[in-house]
Short mmCIF file of C-alpha atoms in Angstrom, two decimals:
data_model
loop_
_atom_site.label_atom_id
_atom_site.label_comp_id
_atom_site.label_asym_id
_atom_site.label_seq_id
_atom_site.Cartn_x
_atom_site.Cartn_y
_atom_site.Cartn_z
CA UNK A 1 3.70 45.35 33.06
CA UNK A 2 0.82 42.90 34.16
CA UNK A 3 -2.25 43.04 31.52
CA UNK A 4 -3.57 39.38 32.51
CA UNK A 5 -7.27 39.23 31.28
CA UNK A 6 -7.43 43.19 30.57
CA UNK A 7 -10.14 44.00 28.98
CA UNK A 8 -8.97 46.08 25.91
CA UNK A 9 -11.80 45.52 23.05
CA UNK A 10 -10.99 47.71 20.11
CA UNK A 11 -8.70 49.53 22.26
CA UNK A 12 -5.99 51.76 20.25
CA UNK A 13 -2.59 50.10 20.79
CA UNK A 14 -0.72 51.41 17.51
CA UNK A 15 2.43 51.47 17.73
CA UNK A 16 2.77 50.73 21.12
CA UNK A 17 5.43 49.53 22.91
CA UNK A 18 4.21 46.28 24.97
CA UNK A 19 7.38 44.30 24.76
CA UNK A 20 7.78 41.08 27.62
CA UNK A 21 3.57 42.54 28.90
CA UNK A 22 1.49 39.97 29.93
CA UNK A 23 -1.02 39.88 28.37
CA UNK A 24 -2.32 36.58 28.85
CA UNK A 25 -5.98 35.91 28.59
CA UNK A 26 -6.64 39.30 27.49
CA UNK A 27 -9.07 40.68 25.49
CA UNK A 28 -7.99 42.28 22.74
CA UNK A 29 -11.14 42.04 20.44
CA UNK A 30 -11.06 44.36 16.84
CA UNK A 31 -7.97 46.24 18.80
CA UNK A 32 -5.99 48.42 16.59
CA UNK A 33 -2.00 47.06 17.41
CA UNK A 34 -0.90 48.28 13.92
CA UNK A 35 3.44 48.11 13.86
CA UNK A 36 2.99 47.57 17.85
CA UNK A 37 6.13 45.86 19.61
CA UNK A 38 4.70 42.62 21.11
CA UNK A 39 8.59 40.83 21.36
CA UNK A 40 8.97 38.81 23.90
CA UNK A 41 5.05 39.48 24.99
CA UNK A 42 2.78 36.70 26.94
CA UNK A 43 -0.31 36.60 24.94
CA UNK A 44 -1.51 32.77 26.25
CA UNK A 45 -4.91 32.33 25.58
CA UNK A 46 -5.59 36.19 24.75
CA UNK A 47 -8.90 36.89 22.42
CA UNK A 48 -7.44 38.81 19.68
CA UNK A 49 -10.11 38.07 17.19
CA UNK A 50 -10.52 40.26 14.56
CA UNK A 51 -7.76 42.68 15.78
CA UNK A 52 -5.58 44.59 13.80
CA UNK A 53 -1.77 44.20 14.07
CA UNK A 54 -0.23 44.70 10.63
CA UNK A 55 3.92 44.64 10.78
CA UNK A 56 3.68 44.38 14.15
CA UNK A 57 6.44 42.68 15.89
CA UNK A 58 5.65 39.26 17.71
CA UNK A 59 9.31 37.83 17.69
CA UNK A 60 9.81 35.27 20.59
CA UNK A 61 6.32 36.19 21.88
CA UNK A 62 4.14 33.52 23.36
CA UNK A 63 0.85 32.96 21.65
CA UNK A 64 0.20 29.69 23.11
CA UNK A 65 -3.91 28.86 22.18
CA UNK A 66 -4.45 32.60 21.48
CA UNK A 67 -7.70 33.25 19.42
CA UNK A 68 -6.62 35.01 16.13
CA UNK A 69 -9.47 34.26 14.09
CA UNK A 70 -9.79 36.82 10.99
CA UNK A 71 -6.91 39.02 12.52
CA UNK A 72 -5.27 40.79 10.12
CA UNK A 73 -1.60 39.79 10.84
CA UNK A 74 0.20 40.79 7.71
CA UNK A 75 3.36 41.57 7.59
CA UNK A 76 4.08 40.46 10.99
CA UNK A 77 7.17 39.43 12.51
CA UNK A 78 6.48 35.93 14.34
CA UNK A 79 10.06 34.86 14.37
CA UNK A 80 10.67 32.31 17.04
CA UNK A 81 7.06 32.88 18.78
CA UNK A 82 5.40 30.29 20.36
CA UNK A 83 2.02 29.29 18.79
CA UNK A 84 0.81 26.10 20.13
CA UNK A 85 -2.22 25.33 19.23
CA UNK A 86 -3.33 28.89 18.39
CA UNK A 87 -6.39 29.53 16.00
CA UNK A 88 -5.92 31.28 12.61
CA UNK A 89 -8.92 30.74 11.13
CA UNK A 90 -9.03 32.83 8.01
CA UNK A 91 -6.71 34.61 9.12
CA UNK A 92 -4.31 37.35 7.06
CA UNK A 93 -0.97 36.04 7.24
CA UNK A 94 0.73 37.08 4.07
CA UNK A 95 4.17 38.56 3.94
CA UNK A 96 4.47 37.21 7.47
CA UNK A 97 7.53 35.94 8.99
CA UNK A 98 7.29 32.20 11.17
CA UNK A 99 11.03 32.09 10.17
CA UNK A 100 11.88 28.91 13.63
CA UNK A 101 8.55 29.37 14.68
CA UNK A 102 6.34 26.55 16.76
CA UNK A 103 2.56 26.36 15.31
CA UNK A 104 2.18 22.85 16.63
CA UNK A 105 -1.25 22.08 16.71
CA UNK A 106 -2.42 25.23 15.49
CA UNK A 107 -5.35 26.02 13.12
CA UNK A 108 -5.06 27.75 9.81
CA UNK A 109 -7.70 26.68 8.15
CA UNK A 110 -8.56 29.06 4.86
CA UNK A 111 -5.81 31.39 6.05
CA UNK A 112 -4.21 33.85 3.81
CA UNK A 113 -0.39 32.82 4.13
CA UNK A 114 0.70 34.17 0.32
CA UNK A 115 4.46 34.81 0.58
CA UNK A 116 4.67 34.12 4.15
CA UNK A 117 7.87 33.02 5.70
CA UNK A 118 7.74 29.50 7.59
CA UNK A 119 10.94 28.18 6.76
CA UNK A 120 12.17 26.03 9.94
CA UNK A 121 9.01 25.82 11.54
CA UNK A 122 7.42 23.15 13.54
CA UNK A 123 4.02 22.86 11.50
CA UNK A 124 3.20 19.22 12.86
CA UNK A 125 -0.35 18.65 12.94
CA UNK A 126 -1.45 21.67 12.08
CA UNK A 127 -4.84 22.17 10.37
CA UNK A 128 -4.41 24.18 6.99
CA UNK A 129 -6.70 23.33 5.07
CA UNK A 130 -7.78 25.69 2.21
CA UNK A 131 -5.23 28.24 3.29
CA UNK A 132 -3.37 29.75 0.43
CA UNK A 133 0.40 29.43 1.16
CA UNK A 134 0.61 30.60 -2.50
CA UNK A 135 4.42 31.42 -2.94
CA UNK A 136 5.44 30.59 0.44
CA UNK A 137 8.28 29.45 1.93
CA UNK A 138 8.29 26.06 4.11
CA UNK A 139 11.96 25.08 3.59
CA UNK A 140 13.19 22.93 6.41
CA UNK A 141 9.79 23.29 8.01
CA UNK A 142 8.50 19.94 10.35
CA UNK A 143 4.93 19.56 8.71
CA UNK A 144 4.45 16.02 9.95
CA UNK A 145 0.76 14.78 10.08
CA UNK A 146 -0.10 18.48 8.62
CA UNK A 147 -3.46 18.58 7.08
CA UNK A 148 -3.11 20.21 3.55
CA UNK A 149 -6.36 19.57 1.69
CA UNK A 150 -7.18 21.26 -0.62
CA UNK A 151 -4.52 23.86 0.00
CA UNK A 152 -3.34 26.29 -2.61
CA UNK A 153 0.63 25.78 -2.32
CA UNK A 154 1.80 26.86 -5.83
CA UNK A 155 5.24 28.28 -5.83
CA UNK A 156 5.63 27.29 -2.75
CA UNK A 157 9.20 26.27 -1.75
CA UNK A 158 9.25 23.08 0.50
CA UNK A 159 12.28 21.87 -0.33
CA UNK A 160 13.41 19.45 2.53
CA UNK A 161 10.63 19.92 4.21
CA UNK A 162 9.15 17.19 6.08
CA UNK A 163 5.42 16.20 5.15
CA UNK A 164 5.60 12.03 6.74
CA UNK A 165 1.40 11.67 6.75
CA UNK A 166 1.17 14.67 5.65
CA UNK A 167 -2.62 14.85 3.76
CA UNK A 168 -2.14 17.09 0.90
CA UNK A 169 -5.16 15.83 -0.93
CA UNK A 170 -6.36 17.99 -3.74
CA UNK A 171 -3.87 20.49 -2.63
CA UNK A 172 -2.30 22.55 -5.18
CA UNK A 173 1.27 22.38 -5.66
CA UNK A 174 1.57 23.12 -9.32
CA UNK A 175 5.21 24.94 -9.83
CA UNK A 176 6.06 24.05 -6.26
CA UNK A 177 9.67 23.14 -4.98
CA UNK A 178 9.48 19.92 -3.26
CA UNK A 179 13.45 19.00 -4.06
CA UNK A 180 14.47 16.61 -1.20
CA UNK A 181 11.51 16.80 1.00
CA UNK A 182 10.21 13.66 3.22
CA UNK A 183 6.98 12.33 1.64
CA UNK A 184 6.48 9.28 3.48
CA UNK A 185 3.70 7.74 3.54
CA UNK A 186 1.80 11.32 2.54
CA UNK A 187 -1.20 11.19 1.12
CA UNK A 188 -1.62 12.90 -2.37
CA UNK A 189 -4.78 11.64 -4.17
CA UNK A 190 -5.87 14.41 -6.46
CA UNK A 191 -3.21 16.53 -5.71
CA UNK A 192 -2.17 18.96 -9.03
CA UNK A 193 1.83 18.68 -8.94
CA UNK A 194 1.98 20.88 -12.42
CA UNK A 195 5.71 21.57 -12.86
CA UNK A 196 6.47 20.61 -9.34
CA UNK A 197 10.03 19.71 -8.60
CA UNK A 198 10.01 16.49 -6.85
CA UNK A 199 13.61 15.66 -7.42
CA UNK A 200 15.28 13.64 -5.02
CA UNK A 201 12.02 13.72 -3.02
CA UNK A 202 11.45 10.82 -0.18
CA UNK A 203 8.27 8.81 -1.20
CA UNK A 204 8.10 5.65 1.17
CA UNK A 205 4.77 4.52 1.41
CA UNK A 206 2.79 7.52 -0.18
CA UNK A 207 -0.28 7.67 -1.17
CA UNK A 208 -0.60 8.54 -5.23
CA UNK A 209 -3.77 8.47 -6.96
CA UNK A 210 -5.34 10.54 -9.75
CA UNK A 211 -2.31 12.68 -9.96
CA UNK A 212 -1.79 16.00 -12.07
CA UNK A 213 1.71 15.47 -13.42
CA UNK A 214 2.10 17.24 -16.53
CA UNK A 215 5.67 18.89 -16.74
CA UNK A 216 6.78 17.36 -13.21
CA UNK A 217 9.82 16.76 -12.21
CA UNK A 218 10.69 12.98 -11.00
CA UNK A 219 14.45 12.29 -11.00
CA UNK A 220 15.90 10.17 -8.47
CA UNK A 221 12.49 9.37 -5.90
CA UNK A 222 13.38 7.03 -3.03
CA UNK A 223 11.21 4.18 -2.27
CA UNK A 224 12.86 2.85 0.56
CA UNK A 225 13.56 3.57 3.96
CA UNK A 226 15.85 2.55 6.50
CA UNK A 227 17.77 1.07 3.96
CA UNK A 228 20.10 0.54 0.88
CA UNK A 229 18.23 3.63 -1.10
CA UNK A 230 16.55 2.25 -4.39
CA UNK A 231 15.10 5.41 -6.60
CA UNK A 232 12.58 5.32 -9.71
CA UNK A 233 11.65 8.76 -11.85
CA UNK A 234 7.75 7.67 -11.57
CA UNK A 235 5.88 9.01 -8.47
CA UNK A 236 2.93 6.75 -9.86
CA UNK A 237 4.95 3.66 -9.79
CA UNK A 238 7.06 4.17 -6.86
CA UNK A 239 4.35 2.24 -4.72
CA UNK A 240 4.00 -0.42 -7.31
CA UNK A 241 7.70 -1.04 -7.59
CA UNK A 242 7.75 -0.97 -3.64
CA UNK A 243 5.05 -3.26 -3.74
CA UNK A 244 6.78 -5.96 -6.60
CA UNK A 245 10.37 -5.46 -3.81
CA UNK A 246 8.49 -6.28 -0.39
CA UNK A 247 4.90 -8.16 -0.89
CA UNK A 248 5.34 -11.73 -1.95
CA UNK A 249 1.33 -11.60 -2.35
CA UNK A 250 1.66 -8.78 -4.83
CA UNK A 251 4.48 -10.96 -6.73
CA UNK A 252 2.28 -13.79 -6.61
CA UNK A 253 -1.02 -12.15 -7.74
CA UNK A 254 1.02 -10.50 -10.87
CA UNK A 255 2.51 -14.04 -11.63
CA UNK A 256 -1.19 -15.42 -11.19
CA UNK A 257 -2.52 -12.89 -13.87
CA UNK A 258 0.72 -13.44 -16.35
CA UNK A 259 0.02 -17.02 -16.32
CA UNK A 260 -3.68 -17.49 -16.39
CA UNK A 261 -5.14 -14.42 -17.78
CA UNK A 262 -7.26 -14.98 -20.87
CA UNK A 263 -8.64 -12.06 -22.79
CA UNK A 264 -11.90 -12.46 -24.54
CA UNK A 265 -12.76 -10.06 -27.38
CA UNK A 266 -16.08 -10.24 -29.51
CA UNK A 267 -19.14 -8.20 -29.36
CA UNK A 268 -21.69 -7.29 -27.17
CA UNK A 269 -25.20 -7.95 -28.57
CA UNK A 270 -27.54 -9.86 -26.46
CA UNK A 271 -26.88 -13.06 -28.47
CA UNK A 272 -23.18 -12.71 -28.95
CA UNK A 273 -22.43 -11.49 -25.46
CA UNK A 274 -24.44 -15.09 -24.32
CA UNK A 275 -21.33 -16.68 -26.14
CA UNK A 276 -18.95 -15.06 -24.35
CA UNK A 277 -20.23 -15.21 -21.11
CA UNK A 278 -20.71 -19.17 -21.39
CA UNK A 279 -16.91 -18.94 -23.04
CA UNK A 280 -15.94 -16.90 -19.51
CA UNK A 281 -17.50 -19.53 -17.35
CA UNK A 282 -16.14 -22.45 -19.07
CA UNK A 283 -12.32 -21.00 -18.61
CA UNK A 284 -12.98 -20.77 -15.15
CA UNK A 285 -13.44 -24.78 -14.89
CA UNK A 286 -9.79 -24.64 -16.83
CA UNK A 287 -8.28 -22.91 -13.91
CA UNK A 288 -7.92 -19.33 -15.97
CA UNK A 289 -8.68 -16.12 -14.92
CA UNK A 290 -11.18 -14.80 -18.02
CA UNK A 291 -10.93 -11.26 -18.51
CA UNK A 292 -13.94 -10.08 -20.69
CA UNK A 293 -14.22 -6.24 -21.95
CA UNK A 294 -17.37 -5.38 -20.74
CA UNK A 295 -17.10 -2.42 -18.53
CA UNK A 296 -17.11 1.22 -18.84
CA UNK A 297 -13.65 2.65 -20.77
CA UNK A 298 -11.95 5.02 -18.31
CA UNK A 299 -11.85 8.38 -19.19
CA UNK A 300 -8.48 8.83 -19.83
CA UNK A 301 -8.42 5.91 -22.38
CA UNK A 302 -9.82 5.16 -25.41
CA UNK A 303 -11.56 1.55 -26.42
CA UNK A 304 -8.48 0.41 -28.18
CA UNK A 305 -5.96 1.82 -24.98
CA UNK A 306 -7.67 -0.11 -22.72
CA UNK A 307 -7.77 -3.09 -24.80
CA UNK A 308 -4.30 -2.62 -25.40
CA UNK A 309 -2.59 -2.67 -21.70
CA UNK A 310 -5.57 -5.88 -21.05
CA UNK A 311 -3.95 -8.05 -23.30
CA UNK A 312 -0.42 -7.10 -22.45
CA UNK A 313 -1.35 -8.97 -19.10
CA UNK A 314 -3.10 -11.90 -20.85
CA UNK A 315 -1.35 -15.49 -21.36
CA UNK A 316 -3.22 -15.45 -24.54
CA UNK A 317 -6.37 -13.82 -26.52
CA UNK A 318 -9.66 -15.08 -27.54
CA UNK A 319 -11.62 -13.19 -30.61
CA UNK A 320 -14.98 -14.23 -31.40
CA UNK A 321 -14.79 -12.69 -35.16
CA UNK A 322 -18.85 -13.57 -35.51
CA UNK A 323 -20.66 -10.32 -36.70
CA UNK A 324 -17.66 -8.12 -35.86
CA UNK A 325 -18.09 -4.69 -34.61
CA UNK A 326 -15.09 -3.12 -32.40
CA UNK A 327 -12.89 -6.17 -33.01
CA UNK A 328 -11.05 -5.37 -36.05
CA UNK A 329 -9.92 -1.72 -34.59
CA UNK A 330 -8.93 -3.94 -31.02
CA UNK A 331 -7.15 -6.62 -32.63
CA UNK A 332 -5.42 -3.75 -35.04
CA UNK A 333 -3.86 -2.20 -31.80
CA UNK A 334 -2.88 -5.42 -30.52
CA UNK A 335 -1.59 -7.97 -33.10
CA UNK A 336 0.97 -6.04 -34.46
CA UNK A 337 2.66 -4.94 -32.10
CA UNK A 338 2.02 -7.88 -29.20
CA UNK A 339 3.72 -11.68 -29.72
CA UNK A 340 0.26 -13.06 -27.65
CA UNK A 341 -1.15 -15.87 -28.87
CA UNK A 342 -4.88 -14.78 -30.34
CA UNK A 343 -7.46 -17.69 -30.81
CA UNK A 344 -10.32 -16.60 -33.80
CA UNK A 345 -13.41 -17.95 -33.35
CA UNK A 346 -16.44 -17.95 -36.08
CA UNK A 347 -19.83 -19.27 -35.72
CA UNK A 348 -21.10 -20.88 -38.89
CA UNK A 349 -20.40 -20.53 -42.33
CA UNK A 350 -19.57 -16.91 -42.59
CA UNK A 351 -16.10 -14.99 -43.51
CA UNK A 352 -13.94 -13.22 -41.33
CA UNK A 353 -14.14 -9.68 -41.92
CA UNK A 354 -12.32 -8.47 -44.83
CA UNK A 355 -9.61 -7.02 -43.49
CA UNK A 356 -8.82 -10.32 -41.20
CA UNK A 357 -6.65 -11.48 -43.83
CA UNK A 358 -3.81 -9.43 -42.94
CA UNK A 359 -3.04 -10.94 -39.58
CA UNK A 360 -1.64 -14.39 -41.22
CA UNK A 361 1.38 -12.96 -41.62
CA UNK A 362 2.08 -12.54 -37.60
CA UNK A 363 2.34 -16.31 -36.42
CA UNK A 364 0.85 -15.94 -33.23
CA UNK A 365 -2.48 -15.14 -34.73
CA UNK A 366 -3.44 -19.09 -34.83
CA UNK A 367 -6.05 -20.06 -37.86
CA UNK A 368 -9.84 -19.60 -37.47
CA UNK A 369 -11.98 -22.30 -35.24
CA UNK A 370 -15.37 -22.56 -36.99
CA UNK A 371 -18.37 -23.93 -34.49
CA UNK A 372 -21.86 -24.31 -34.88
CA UNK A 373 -23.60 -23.29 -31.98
CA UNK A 374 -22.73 -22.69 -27.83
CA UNK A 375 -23.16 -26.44 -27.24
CA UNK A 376 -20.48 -27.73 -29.82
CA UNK A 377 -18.05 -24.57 -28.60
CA UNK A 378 -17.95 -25.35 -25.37
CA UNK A 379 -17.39 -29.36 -25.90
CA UNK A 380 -15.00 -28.93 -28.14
CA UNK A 381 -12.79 -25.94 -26.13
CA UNK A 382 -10.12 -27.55 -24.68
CA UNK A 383 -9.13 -29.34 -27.91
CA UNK A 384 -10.02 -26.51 -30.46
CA UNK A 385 -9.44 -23.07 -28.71
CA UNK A 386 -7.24 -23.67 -25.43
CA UNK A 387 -4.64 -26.87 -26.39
CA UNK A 388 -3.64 -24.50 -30.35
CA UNK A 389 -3.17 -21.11 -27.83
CA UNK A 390 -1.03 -23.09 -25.21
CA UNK A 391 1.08 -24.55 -27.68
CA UNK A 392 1.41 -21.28 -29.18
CA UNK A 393 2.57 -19.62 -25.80
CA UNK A 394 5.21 -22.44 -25.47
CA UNK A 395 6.69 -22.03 -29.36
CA UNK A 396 6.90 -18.34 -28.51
CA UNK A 397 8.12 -19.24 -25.31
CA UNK A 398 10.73 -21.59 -26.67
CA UNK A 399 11.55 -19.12 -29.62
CA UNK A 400 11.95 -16.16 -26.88
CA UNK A 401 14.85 -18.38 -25.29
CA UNK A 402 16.62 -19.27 -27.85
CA UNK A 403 17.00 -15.70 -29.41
CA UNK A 404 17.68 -14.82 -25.82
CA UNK A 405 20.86 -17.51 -26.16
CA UNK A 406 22.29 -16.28 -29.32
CA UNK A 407 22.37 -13.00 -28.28
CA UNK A 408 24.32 -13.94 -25.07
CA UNK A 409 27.23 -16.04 -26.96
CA UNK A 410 30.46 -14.97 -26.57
#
């Protein structure tokens, strides 16, 4: 039967038979084709907007840019159909069945696809963004270049699935099976993988930032690709350690830190934080790189955190003690439990704070310089402050090694 551009607005097809009918470029506006048999049916380009075709059967049909926007296609059978570039927009989708499928191209944006079946299907560069695939299943399915932002994909299944570029930025993925799927180069900044499953997951050149990872899964990621497979259990640091493997720059910039880096601790009063600016400048002529804590704490860290993973990176640590505020808590998280060199400083005549005292027993806390004035400080820096830290990083150094020998004889 030949139905090519019939007009059938809100006509009343339930049930109906219209197996292998053209139907293409019809209008089939707010029609009723509740449990109708579409199989095999050429639907190119029809206007089915609004229409009504719960369970109805759409196996092997061809759908090719056909206007579904707000249908209500629950429950329907789309197995092998042919939806190229079709639009979905907010459409009802759940319970349906894409099972080999070909949406290529095809717009789902804000659709309703809760429990839908998409296993196997060709999803690449599909728009989907804010559609609810809640509980889904996208095994197998080809979602290259899909565009997932800010999708709702919780207990979703997508294992093996493969996202390459996929954007699944602020998508939703908490409880979600991702167990051997092909994340390269995706992008996932914000995305909330709660008690995801990303075992065994590909994740060559993605995109991590800002991640919600409590309760993931992260055994055996791989890194590379195209070759000998290396795997880490961090999603986080899989770029980093990708990074430290191929970029000589990146080696070279974390080398430049280790070796130069100089923390400077001390307080940040308008006269005090003078000091430790003119301290900052005058490193610079030294050829360090002065790191000064003066910046806002991120919100996941406390004072002392941050202060903490700074002067893991630093060759060695400079603490104005001179009317102390947050220093003694910062040097508590550090000395004890960091071999880094730390350089006291005190303007003056005054004592180090009381509980100062306590640190002589770690040897890389060096004794206190005393200076009177910037002036004096600042003449006086390479001989007082830097040359007692440097030799301090080379006895540790030195010490370091020959521990490292003993343990090594046979």
């Amino acid at each position: 039967m030949d139905l090519r551009k019939a007009d059938l607005i809100g006509a009343n097809l339930r049930e109906a038979n219209l197996g292998k009918v053209n139907l293409s470029d019809a209008n089939l506006k707010g029609a009723n084709l509740k449990g109708a048999n579409l199989s095999k049916a050429d639907l190119t380009g029809a206007f089915l907007r609004g229409a009504d075709l719960f369970e109805a059967e759409l196996s092997k049909a061809d759908l090719i840019k056909a206007d579904l926007i707000e249908a209500d296609l629950s429950g329907v059978n789309f197995s092998e159909a042919n939806l190229n570039e079709a639009v979905l927009i907010g459409a009802n989708l759940s319970d349906a069945n894409f099972r080999g499928a070909d949406l290529f191209e095809a717009d789902l944006e804000e659709a309703n696809l809760i429990g839908a079946n998409l296993s196997d299907v060709n999803l690449r560069e599909a728009n989907l963004i804010k559609a609810n695939l809640s509980g889904a299943n996208l095994s197998g399915a080809d979602l290259t270049d899909a565009d997932f932002r800010a999708a709702n994909l919780s207990d979703a299944n997508l294992r093996e699935a493969d996202l390459i570029f996929a954007d699944l930025s602020g998508a939703d993925l908490s409880r979600t099976t991702l167990q051997g799927a092909d994340l390269s180069a995706a992008s996932l900044v914000e995305a909330n993988l709660t008690n995801a499953d990303l075992t065994s997951c590909c994740v060559y050149g993605v995109s991590a930032w800002e991640l919600k990872l409590e309760g993931t899964k992260q055994q055996n990621l791989v890194i590379t690709h195209g070759e000998p497979a290396i795997t880490v259990d961090d999603i986080e640091v899989a770029q980093f350690v990708y990074l430290l493997l191929h970029n000589e720059r990146i080696r070279g910039v974390i080398d430049t830190i280790t070796s130069k880096a100089v923390l400077i601790l001390g307080r940040f009063t308008d006269a005090r934080k003078a000091v430790l600016d003119a301290l900052r400048e005058e490193l610079r002529k030294h050829n360090y790189l002065p790191i000064l804590f003066d910046f806002s704490v991120p919100a996941t860290r406390d004072i002392t955190e941050t202060v903490s993973l700074l002067a893991r990176m630093a060759r060695f640590i400079i603490a104005d003690l001179t009317d102390p505020s947050s220093i003694p808590k910062e040097l508590e998280a550090i000395v004890p439990s960091l071999a880094v060199p730390v350089q006291p400083l005190l303007e003056g005549a005054s004592r180090p704070y009381s509980m100062f005292k306590d640190y002589w027993k770690y040897e890389w806390v060096l004794p206190v310089y005393r200076y009177e004035g910037l002036e004096p400080l600042l003449a006086t820096l390479a001989e007082k402050v830097i040359a007692p830290a440097e030799g301090k990083v080379r006895a540790l150094e030195e010490r370091r090694r020959m521990i490292e020998a003993e343990l090594i004889k046979p």
